[in-house]
mmCIF file of C-alpha atoms and ligand atoms in Angstrom:
data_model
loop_
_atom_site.group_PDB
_atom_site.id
_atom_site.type_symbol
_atom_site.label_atom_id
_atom_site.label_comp_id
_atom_site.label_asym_id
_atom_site.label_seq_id
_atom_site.Cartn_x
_atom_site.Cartn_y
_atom_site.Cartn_z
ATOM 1 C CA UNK V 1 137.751 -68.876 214.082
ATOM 2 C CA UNK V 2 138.575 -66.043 211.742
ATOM 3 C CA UNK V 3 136.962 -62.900 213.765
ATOM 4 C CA UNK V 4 140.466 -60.894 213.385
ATOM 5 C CA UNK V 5 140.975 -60.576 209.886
ATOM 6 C CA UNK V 6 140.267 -57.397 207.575
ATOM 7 C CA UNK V 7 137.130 -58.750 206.749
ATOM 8 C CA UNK V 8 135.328 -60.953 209.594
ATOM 9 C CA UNK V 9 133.633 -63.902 209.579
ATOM 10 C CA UNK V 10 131.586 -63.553 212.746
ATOM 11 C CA UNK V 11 128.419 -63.602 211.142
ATOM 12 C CA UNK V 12 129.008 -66.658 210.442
ATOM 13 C CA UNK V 13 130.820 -67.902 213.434
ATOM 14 C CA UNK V 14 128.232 -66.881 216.020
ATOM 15 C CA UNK V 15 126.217 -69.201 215.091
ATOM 16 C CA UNK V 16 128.530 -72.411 214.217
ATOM 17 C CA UNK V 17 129.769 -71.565 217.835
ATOM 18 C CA UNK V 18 133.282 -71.829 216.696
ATOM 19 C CA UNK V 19 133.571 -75.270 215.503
ATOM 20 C CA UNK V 20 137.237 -75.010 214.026
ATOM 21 C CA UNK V 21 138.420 -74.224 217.845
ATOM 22 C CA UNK V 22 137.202 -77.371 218.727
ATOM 23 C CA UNK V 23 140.109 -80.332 218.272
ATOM 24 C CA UNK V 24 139.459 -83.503 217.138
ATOM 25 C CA UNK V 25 140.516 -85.241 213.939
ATOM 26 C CA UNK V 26 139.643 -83.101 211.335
ATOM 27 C CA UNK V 27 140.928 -80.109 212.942
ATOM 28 C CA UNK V 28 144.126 -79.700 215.146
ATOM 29 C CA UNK V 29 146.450 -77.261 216.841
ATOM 30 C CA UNK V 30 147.275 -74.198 215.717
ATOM 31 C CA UNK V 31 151.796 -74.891 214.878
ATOM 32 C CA UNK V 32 152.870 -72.016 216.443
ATOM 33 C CA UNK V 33 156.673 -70.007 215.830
ATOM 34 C CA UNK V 34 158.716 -69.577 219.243
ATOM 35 C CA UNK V 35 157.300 -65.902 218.331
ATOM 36 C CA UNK V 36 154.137 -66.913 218.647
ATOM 37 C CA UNK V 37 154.610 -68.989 221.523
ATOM 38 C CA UNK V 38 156.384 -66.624 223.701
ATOM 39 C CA UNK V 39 153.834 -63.912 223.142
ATOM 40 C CA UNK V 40 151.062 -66.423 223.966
ATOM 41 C CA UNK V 41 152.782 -67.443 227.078
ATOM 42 C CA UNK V 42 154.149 -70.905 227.086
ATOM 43 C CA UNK V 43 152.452 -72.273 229.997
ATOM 44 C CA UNK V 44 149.399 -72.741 228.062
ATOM 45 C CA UNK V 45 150.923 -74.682 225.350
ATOM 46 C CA UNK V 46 152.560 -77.941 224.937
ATOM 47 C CA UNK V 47 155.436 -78.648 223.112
ATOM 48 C CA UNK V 48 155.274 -81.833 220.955
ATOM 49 C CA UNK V 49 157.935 -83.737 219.171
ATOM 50 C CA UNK V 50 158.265 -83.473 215.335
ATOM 51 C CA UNK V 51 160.779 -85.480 212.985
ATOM 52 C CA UNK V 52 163.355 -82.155 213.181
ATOM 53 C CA UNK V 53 162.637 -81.051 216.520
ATOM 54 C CA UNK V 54 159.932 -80.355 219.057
ATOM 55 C CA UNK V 55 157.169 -77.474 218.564
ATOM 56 C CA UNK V 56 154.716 -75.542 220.489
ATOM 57 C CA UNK V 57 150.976 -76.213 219.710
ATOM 58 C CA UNK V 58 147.981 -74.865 222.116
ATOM 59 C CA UNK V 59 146.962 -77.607 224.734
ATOM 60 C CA UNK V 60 142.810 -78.412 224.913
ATOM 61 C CA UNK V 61 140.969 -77.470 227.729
ATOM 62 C CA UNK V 62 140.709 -79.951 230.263
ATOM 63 C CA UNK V 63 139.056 -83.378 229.211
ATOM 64 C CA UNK V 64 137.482 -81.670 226.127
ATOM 65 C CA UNK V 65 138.478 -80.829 222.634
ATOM 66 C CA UNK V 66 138.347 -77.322 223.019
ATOM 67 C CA UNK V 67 141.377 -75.030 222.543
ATOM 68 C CA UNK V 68 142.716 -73.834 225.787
ATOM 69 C CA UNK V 69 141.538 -70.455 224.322
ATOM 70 C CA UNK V 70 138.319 -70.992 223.765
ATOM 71 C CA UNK V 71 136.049 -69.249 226.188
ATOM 72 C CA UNK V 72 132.522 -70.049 227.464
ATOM 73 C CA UNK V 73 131.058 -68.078 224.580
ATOM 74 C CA UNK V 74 132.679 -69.599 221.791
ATOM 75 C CA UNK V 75 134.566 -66.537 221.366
ATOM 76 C CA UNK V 76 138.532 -66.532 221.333
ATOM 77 C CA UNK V 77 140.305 -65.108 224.217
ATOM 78 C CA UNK V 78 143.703 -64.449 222.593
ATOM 79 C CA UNK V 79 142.522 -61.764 219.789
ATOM 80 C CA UNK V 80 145.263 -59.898 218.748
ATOM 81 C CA UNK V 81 147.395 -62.842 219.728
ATOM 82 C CA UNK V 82 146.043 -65.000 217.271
ATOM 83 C CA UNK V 83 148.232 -67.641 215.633
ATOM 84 C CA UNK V 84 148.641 -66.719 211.945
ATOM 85 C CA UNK V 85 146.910 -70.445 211.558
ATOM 86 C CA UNK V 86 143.968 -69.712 213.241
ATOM 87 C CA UNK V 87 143.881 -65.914 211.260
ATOM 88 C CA UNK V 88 143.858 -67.430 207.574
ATOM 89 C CA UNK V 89 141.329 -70.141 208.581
ATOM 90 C CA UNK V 90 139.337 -71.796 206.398
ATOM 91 C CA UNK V 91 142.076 -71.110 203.965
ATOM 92 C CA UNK V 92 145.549 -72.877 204.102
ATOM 93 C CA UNK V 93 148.738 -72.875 202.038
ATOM 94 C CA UNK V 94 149.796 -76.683 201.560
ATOM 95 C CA UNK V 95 152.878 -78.082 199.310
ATOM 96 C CA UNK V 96 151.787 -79.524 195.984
ATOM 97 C CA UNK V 97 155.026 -80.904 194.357
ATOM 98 C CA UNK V 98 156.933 -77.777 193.814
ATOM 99 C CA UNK V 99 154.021 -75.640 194.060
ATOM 100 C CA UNK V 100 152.604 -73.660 197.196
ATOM 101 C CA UNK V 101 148.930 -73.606 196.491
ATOM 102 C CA UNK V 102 145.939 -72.514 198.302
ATOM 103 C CA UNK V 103 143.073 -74.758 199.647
ATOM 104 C CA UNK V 104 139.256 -74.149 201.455
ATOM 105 C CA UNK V 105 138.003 -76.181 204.518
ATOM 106 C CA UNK V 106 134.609 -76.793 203.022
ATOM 107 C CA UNK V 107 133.048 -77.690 206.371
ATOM 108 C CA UNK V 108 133.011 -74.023 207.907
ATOM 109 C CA UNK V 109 129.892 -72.637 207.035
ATOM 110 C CA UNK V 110 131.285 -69.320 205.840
ATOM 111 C CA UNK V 111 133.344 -71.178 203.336
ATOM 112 C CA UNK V 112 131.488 -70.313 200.562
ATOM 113 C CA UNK V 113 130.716 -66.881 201.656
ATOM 114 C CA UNK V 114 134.522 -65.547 201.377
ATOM 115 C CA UNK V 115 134.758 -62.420 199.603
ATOM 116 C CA UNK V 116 137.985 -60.959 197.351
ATOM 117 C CA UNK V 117 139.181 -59.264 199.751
ATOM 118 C CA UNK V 118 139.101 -61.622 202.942
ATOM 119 C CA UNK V 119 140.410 -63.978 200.275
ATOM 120 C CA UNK V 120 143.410 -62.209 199.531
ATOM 121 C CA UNK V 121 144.055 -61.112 203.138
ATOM 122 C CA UNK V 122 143.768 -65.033 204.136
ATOM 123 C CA UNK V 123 145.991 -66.005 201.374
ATOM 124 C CA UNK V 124 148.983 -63.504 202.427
ATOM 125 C CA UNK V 125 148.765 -64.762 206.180
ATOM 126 C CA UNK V 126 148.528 -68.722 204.914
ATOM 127 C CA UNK V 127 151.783 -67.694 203.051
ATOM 128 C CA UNK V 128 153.630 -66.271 206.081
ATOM 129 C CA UNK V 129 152.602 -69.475 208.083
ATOM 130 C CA UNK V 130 153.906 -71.904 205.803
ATOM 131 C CA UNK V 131 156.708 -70.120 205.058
ATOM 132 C CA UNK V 132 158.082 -70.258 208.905
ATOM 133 C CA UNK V 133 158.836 -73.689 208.823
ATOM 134 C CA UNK V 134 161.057 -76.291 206.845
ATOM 135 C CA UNK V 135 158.616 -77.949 204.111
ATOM 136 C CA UNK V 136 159.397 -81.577 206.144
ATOM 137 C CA UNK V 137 158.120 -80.082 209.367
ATOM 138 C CA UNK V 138 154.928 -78.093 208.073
ATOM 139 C CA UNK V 139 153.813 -81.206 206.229
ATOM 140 C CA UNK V 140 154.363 -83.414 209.388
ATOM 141 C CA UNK V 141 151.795 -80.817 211.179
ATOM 142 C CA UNK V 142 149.092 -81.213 208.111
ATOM 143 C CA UNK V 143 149.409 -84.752 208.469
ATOM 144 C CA UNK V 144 148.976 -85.053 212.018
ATOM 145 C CA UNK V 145 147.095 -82.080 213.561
ATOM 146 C CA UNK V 146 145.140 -80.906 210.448
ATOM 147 C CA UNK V 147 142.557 -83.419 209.631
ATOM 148 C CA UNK V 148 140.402 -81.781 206.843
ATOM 149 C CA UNK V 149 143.143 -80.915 204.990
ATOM 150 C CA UNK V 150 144.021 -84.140 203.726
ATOM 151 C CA UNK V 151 140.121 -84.516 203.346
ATOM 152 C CA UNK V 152 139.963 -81.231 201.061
ATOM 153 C CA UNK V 153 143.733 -81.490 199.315
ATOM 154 C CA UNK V 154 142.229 -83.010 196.071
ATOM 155 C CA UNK V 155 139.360 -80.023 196.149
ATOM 156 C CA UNK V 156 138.797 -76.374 195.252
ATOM 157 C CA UNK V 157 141.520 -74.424 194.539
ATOM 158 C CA UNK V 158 141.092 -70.412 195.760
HETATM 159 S S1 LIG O 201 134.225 -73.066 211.249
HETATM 160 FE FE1 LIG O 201 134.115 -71.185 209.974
HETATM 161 S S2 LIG O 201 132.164 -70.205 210.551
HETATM 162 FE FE2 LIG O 201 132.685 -71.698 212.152
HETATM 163 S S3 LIG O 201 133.775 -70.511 213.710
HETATM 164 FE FE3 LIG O 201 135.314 -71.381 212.325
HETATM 165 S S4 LIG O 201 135.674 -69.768 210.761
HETATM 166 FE FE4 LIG O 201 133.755 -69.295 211.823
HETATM 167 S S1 LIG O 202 143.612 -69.744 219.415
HETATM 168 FE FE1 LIG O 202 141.605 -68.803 219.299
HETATM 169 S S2 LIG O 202 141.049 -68.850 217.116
HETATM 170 FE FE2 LIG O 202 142.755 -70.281 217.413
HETATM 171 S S3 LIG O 202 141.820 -72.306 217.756
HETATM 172 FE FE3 LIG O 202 142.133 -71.352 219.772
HETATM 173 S S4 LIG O 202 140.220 -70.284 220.269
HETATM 174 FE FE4 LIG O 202 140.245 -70.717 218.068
#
């Protein structure tokens, strides 16, 4: 839920009542940098096991598939603690031989709404985010906790 960005979506997130914070298959954890994770506060994350290592993601909320931060009101309690991933949403940086390119999750509303300059913003913070981790390790995350990505991979380009 992209409400922290330059240029906000919350128009349209009010009323989709924050359907990327909601886990399930097509959309996953937030990968987060031990950064990220310590300023968080790792007691409300889990750490998971990836082919190189283990990593923090955010845990759901008790028997639901919200994210732990996900409030009553659909609204996002961390704010200026937002995980890069959850601050370029719907746009994400994915590996495409030896290209980085740039891809849309066509099933948030706002989608088709993004201006310039919230697309340029996005793009710079989808950089940073992929650029944290070892190209093995980021992919392993797509492939496992980021459902509509494999969905959208053969779509729109940004
Ligand atoms: S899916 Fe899109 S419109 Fe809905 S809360 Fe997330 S960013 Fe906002
Ligand atoms: S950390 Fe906030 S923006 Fe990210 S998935 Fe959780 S509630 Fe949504």
């Amino acid at each position: 839920m992209n409400q922290n960005n330059k240029v906000s979506l919350i128009d349209y997130c009010i009323p989709c009542k924050a359907r990327c914070c909601k886990t399930g298959k097509l959309i996953g954890s937030p990968i987060l940098s031990n950064k990220e994770a310590g300023r968080i506060g790792k007691n409300n994350l889990k750490k998971v096991k990836f082919p190189k290592g283990e990593y923090w993601v955010i845990k759901e909320q008790q028997s639901t598939n919200r994210c732990f931060f996900l409030n009553k009101q659909n609204k996002c309690k961390l704010q200026n603690l937002k995980p890069l991933d959850c601050l370029c949403y719907p746009i994400k940086a994915v590996y495409e031989k030896d290209l980085i390119r740039f891809i849309t999750d066509s099933d948030c509303p706002a989608s088709s709404f993004l201006n310039k300059e919230f697309i340029r913003e996005s793009k710079k913070i989808a950089i940073k985010s992929i650029k944290r981790f070892d190209r093995e390790t980021y992919q392993h995350w797509l492939d496992n906790y980021v459902g509509w990505v494999r969905k959208t991979i053969k779509l729109n380009k940004v």
